[in-house]
C-alpha positions as CSV (number, residue, x, y, z in Angstrom):
1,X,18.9,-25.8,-5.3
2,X,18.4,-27.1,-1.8
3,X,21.2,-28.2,0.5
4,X,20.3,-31.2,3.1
5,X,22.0,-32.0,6.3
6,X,21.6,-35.1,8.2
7,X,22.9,-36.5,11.1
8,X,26.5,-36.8,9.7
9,X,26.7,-33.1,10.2
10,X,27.2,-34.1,14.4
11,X,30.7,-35.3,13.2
12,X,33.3,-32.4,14.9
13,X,34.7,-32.0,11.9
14,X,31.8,-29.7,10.5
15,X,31.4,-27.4,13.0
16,X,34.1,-26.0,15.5
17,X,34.7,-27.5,18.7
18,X,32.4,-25.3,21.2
19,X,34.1,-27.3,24.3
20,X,30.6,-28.4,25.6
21,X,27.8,-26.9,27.4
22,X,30.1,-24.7,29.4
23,X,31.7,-22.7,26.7
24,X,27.7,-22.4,24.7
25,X,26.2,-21.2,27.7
26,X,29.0,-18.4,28.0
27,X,29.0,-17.5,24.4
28,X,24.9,-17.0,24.1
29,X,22.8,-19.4,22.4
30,X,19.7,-17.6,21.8
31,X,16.9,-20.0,20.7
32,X,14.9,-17.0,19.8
33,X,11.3,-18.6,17.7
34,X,8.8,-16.4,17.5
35,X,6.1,-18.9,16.2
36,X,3.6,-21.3,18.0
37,X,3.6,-24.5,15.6
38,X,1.8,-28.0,16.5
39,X,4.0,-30.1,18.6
40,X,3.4,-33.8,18.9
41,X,1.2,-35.6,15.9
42,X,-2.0,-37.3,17.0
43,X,-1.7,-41.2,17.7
44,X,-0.8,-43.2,14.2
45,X,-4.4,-45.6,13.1
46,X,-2.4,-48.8,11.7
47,X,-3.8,-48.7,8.4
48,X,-1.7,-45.3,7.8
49,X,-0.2,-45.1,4.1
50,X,3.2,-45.9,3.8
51,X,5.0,-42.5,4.6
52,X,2.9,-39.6,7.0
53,X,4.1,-36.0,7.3
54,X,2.9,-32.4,8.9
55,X,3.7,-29.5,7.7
56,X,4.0,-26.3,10.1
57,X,4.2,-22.5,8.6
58,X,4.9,-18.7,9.7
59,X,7.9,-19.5,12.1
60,X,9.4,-15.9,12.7
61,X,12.8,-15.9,13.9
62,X,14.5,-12.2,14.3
63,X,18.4,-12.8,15.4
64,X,20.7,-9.6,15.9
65,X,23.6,-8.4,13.8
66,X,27.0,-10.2,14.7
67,X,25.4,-12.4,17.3
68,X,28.2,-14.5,18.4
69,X,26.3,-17.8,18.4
70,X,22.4,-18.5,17.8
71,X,21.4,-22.2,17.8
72,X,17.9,-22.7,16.3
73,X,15.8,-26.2,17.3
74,X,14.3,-28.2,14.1
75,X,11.0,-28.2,16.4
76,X,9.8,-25.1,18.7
77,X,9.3,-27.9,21.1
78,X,10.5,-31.2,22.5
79,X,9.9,-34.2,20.8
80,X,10.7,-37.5,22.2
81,X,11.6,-39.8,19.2
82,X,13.5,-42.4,18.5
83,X,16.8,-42.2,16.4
84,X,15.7,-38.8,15.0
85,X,17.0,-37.5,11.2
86,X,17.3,-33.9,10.7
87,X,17.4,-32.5,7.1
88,X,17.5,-28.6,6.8
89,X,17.2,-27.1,3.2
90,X,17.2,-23.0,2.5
91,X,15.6,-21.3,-0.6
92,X,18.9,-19.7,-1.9
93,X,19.8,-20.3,-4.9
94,X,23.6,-20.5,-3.6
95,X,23.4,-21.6,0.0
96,X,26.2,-21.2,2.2
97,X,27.4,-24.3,4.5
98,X,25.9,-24.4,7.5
99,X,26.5,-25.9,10.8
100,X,24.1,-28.6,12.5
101,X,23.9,-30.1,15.6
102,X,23.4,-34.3,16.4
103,X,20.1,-33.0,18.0
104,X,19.3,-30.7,15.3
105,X,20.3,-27.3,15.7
106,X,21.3,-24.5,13.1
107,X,23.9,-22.6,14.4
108,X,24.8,-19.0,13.1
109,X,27.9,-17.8,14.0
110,X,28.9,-13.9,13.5
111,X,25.2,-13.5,12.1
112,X,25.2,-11.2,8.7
113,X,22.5,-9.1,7.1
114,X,22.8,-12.2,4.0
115,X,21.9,-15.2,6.3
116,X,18.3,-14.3,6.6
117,X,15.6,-16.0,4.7
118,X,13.6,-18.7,4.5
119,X,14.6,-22.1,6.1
120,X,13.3,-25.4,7.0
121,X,13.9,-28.4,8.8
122,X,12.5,-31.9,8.3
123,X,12.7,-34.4,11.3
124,X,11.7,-38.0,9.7
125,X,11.8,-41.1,12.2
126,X,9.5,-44.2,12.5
127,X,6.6,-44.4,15.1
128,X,4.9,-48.1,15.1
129,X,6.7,-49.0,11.8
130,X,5.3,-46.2,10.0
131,X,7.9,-43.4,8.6
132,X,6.7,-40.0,10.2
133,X,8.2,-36.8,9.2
134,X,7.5,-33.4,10.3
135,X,8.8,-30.4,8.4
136,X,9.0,-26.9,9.9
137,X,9.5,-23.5,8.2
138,X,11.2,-20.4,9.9
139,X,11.7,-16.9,7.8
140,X,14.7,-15.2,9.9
141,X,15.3,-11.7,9.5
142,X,18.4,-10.0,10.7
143,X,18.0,-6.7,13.3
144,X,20.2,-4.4,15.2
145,X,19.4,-2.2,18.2
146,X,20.1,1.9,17.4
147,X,23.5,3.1,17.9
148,X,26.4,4.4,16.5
149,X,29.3,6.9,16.0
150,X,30.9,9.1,13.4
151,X,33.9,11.1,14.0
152,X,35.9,13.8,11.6
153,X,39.4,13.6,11.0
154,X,42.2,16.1,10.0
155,X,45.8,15.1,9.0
156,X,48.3,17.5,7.8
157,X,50.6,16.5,4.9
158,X,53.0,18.1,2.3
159,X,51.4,16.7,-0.6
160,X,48.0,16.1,-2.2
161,X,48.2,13.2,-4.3
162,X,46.0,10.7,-5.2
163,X,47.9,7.8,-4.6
164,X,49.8,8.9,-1.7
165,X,46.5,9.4,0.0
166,X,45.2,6.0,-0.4
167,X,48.8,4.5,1.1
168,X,48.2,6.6,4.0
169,X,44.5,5.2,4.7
170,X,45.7,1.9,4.6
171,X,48.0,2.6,7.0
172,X,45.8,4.1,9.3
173,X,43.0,1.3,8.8
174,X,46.1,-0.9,9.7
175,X,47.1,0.5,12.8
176,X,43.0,1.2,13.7
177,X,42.3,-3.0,13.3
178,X,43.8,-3.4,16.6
179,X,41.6,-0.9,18.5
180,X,38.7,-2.9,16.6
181,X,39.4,-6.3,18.3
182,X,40.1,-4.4,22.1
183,X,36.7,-2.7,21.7
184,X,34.8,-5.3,19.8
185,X,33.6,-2.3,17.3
186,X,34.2,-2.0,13.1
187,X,35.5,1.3,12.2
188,X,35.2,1.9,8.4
189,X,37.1,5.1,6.6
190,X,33.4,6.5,4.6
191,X,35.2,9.5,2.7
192,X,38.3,11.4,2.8
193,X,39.1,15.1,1.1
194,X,42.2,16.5,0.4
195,X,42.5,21.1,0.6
196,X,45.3,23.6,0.8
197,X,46.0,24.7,4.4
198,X,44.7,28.3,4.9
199,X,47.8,29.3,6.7
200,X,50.4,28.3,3.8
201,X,48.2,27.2,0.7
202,X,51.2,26.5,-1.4
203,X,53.0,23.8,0.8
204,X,50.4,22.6,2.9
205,X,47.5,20.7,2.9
206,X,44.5,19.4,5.1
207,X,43.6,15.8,4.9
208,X,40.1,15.4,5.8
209,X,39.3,11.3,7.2
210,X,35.4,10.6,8.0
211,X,35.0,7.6,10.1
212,X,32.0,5.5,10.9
213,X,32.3,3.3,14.1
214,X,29.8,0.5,14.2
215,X,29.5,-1.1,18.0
216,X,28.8,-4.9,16.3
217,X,32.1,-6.3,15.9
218,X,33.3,-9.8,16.9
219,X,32.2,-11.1,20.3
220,X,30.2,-7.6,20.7
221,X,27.3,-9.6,22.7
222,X,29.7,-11.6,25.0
223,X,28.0,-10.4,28.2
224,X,24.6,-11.2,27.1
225,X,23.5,-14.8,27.2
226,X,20.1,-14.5,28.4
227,X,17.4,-16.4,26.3
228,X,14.7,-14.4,26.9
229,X,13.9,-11.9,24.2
230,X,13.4,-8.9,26.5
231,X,16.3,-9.6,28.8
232,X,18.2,-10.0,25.8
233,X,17.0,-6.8,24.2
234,X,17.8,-4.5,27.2
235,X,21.0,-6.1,27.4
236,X,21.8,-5.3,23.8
237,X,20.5,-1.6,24.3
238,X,22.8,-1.1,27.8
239,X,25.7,-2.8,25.7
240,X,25.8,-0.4,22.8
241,X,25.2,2.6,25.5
242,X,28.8,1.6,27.3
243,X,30.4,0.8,24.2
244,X,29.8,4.4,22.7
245,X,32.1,5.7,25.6
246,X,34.7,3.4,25.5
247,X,35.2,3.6,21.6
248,X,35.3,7.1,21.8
249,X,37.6,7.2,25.0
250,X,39.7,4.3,23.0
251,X,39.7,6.6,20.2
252,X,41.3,10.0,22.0
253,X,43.6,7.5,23.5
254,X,45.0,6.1,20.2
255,X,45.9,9.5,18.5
256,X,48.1,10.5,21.4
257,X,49.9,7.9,20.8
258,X,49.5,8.1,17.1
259,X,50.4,11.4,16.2
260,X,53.0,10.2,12.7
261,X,52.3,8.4,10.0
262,X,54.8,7.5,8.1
263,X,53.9,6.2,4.1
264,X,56.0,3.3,3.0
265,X,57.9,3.4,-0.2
266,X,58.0,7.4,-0.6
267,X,60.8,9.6,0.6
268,X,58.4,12.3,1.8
269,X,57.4,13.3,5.8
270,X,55.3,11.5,7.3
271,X,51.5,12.3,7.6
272,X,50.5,14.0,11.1
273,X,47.7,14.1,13.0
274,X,46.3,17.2,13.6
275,X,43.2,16.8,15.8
276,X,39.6,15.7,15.8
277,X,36.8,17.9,14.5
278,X,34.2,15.9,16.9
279,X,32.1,13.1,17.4
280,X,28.5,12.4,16.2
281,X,26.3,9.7,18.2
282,X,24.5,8.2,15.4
283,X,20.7,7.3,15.7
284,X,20.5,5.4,12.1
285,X,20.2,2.4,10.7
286,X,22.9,0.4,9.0
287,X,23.1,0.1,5.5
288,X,20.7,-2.2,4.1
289,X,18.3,-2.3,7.1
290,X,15.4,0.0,8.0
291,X,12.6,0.6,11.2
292,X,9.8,-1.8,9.6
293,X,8.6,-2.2,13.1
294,X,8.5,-5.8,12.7
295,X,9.9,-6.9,16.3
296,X,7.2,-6.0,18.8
297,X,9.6,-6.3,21.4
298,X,11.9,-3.3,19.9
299,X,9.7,-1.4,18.0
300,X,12.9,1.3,17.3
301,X,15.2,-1.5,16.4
302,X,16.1,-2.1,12.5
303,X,14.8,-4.8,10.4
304,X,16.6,-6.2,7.4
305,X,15.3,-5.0,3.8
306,X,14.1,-8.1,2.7
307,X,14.7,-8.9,-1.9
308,X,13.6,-5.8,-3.8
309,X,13.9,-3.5,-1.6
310,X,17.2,-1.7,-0.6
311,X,18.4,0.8,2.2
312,X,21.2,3.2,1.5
313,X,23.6,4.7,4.3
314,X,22.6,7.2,6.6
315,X,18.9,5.9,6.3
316,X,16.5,4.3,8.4
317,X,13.7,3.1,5.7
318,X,13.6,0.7,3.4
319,X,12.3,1.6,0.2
320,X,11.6,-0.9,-2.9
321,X,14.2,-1.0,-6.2
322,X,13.4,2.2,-8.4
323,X,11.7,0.7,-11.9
324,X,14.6,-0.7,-14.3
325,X,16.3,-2.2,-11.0
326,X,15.8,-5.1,-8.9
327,X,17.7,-7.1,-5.6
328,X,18.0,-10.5,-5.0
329,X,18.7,-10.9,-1.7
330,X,18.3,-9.3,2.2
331,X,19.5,-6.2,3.3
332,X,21.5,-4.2,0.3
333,X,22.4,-0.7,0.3
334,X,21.7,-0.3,-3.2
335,X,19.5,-2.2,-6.0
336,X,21.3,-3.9,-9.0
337,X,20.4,-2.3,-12.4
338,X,19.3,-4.2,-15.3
339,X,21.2,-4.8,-18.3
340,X,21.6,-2.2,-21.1
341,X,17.9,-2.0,-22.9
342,X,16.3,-3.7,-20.0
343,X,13.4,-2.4,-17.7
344,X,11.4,-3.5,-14.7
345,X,7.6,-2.9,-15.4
346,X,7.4,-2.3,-11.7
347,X,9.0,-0.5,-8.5
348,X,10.1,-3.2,-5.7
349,X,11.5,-5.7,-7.9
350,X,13.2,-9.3,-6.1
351,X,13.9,-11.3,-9.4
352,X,16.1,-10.9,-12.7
353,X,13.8,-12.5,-14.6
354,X,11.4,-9.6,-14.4
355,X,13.9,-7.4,-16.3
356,X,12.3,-7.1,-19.9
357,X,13.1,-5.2,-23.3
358,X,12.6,-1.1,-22.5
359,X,10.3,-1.2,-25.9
360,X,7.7,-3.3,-24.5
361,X,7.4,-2.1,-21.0
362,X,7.0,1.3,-22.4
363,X,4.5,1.0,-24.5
364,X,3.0,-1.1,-21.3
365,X,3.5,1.8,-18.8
366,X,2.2,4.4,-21.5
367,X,-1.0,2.5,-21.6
368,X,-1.6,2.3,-18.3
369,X,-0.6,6.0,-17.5
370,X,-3.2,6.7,-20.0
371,X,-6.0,5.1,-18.8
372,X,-7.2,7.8,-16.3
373,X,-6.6,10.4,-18.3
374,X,-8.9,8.6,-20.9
375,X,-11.5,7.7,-18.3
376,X,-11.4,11.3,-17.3
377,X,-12.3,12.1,-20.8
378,X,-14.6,9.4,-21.8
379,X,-16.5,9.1,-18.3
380,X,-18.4,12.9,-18.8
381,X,-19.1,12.2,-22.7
382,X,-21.2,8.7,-21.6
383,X,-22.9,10.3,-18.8
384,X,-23.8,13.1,-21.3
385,X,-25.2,10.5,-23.8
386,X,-27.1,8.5,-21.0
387,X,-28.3,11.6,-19.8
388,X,-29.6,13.0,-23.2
389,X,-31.2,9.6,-23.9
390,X,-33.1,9.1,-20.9
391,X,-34.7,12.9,-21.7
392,X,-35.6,12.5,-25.1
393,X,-37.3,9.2,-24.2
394,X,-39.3,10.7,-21.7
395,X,-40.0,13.5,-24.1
396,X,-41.1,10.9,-26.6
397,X,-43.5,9.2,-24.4
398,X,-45.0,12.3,-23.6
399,X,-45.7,13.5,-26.8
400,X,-46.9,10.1,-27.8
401,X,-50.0,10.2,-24.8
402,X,-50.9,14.1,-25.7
403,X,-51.3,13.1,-29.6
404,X,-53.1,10.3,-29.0
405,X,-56.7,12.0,-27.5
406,X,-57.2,14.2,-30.3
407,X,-56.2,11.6,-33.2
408,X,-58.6,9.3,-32.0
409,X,-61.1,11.6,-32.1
410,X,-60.5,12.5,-35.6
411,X,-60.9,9.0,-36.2
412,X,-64.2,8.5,-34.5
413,X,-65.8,11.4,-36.6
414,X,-64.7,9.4,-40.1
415,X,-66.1,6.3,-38.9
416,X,-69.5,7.8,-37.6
417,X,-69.8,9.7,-41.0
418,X,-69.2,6.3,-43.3
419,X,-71.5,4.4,-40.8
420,X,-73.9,7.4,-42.0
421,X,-73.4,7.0,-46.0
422,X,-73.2,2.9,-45.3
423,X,-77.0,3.2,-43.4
424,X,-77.8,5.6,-46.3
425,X,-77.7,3.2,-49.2
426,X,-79.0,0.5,-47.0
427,X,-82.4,1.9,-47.0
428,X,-85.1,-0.5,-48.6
429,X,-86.6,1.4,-52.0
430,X,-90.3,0.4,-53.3
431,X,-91.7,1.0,-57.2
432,X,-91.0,0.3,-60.6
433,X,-87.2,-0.9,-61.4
434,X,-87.6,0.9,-64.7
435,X,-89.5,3.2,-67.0
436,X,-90.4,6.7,-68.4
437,X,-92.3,8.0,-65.6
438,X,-89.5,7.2,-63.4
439,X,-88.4,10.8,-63.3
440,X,-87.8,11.4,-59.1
441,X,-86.2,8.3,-59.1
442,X,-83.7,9.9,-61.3
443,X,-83.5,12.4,-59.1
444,X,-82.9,10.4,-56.0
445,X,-79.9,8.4,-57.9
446,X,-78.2,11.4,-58.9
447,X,-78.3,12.9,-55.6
448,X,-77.3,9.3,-54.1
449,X,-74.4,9.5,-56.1
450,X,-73.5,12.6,-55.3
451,X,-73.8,11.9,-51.5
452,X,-71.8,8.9,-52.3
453,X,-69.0,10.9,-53.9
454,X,-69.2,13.5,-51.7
455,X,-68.2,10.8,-48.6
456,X,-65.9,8.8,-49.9
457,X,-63.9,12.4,-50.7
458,X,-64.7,13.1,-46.8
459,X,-63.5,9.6,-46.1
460,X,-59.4,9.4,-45.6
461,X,-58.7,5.8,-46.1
462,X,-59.7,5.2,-49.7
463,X,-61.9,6.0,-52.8
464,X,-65.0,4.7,-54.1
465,X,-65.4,0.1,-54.2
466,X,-64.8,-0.8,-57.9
467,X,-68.8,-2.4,-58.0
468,X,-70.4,0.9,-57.4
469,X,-67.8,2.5,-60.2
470,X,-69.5,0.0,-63.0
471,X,-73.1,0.5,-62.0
472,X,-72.8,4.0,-62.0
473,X,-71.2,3.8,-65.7
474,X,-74.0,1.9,-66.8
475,X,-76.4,5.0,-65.9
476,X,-78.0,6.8,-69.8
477,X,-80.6,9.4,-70.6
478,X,-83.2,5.8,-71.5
479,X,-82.8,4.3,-67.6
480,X,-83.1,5.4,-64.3
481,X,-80.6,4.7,-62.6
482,X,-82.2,2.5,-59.4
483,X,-80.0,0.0,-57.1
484,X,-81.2,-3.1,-56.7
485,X,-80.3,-5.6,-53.6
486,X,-77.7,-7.1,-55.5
487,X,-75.6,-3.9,-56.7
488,X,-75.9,-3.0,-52.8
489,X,-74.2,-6.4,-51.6
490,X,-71.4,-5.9,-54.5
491,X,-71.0,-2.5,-53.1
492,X,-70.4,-3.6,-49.9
């Protein structure tokens, strides 16, 4: 949702009568812009499309707690156009009304931690016929100087009842608010404890008050108007200083004149004052603001927590939502939880939406809380394995080159003795093929065969060729047993 303001917003009726120039000037607008955006566009070309816009980003704009009036521009600079339109829209989903200016100016009045986000401001208006529009964006935080005071109480009353108690710290808040508009300040009662008195236990008791006094009440800045950022700084810093001693002088004062208290509709004594325990000059933030060091200009002053983060009371750090809570908007004290069987997956969480069922985000977050342990586990075993591998590999390899020498050696000995047996039987033979006198020649084929037999035993890859098988069963008592040409090619 976006809410637009135009030039109808100069009509009086929408912001209040400020009485002129005069009365601005004494009140303090502080055109504080902490960004350096383009200024004038660049001559229009004539054959321009229809409509022509610029956009200019990361406008910081810090303003400070309660500021009675801040007025910020549309544009960091001055533009001379004709018959101007101002539009400004803010990224809340709810946006408070705001007040604008005929020349274009956002005014804050009594600024809160809540105001700050994102804004921007579209000036449209026509340059040679053309409509021009420039549109510039401004993320305003909310910061206060250091400063503060807390002070301890103690009443004396005859009774100790609950309800009785909280009538008699409305009264006192009642007759305090008064002190609050002379001295510009906000005094808030923080706790209150109720004890027996030690000198009569039975009949009296000790009301214990804690109050905080915060120095940025209505109008606190009235005496600083100066639009420089570190004029206006010191000035806020010497401000709080002198308003620490007159709240606490204003504070003495009101209790001698204050010293009964009377409760409406009971019939009981009043409450009395007894006396002060002592003031505390406070160096904290405010709730819902921490030191982010943001502002160069105060480096000890306190930011805003911006959505999902939070700051509680008494601290000066803002930290992000705790998982299963979330805030939406700037500077809480505390985050919103999610509803019943909802979780955040996340710490620092800005958005609703990111509440899910607990289920699934815990099986989510057991996962990823076991992933290092299970890299821790895994991790050793793989470089174990790799490890392992790449020694057995080299192992391999090095068994594989010793091996080799004496193997093929081996294999060169077979092969020189079956060239042997293979030369052998190629020798050429002369004389009869057959006959009775053909005794040695018998001779010669039985030891032939036996050489034969004897190296293909030797011989590792196989037994004797199926040719030389047959001829040699062919052999009887009647022939001698001679190879011709022929049986030698079948043989081989």
């Amino acid at each position: 949702h976006t809410v637009q303001w135009g030039r109808m917003l100069s009509a009086p009726h929408v912001w209040p009568d400020l009485g002129g120039p005069r009365v601005l000037g004494t009140m303090g607008i502080l055109p504080l812009v902490l960004c350096s955006c383009s200024g004038q566009p660049a001559s229009l070309p004539w054959d321009l499309p229809a409509i022509s816009g610029w956009e200019h980003q990361g406008g910081l704009v810090f303003i400070h707690t309660e500021s009675s009036l801040y007025s910020l521009p549309c544009s960091p600079t001055e533009m001379e156009v004709a018959d101007p339109t101002y539009h400004w829209v803010q990224d809340r989903a709810a946006p408070k009304l705001f007040s604008v200016t005929k020349e274009g100016h956002l005014l804050f009045q009594h600024f809160q931690a809540g105001d700050s986000g994102k804004y921007s401001c579209t000036i449209s208006y026509m340059k040679h016929g053309v409509p021009v529009s420039q549109t510039f964006h401004y993320s305003i935080f909310g910061y206060h100087v250091l400063g503060g005071l807390d002070a301890v109480l103690l009443f004396h009353s005859k009774l100790c009842e609950d309800e009785r108690t909280k009538r008699f710290l409305w009264v006192l808040q009642d007759k305090l608010r008064q002190l609050e508009i002379e001295q510009h300040c906000k005094l808030q009662l923080t706790a209150t404890f109720c004890f027996p008195s030690l000198n009569n236990p039975s009949d009296e008791f000790i009301i214990q008050v804690q109050l905080e006094v915060s120095l940025f009440g209505p109008h606190w800045d009235k005496h600083c108007n100066s639009q420089d950022m570190e004029m206006v700084t010191d000035c806020y810093r010497k401000t709080v200083r002198h308003n620490l001693g007159q709240v606490q002088l204003a504070l003495t004062r009101f209790f001698k004149e204050h010293k009964s208290f009377h409760v409406t509709g009971t019939d009981i004594p009043s409450i009395n004052f007894t006396k002060f325990v002592g003031f505390l000059k406070t160096k904290q933030c405010s709730r819902g603001y921490g030191q982010t060091k943001q502002l160069q200009r105060c480096l000890d002053c306190c930011i805003v927590c911006p959505p999902g983060m939070f700051s509680p009371p008494k601290n000066s750090q803002c930290s992000p939502c705790p998982v299963g809570t979330y805030s939406l908007t700037y500077g809480v004290a505390f985050c919103t939880p999610c509803k019943d069987g909802m979780i955040t997956s996340m710490p620092g969480t800005s958005s609703m939406m990111d509440c899910v069922k607990k289920e699934r985000t815990e099986q989510a977050v057991s996962i990823v809380q076991r992933i290092p342990v299970l890299l821790l586990i895994i991790l050793p075993a793989l470089l174990a394995i790799n490890f392992l591998f790449i020694l057995s590999s080299c192992y391999w390899f090095y068994q594989k080159y010793q091996v080799s020498s004496p193997r093929a050696s081996k294999m060169t000995g077979s092969t020189m003795k079956m060239e042997m047996v293979i030369s052998f039987f190629r020798i050429p033979r002369q004389g009869p093929q057959a006959g009775p006198d053909a005794g040695p020649a018998s001779d010669t084929s039985h030891l032939d065969t036996s050489t034969s037999q004897g190296g293909d035993e030797e011989h590792t890859h196989g037994a004797p060729s199926p040719a030389m098988t047959s001829n040699l069963a062919t052999v009887t008592d009647e022939t001698t047993p001679v190879l011709t040409l022929e049986d030698r090619k079948d043989t081989f």
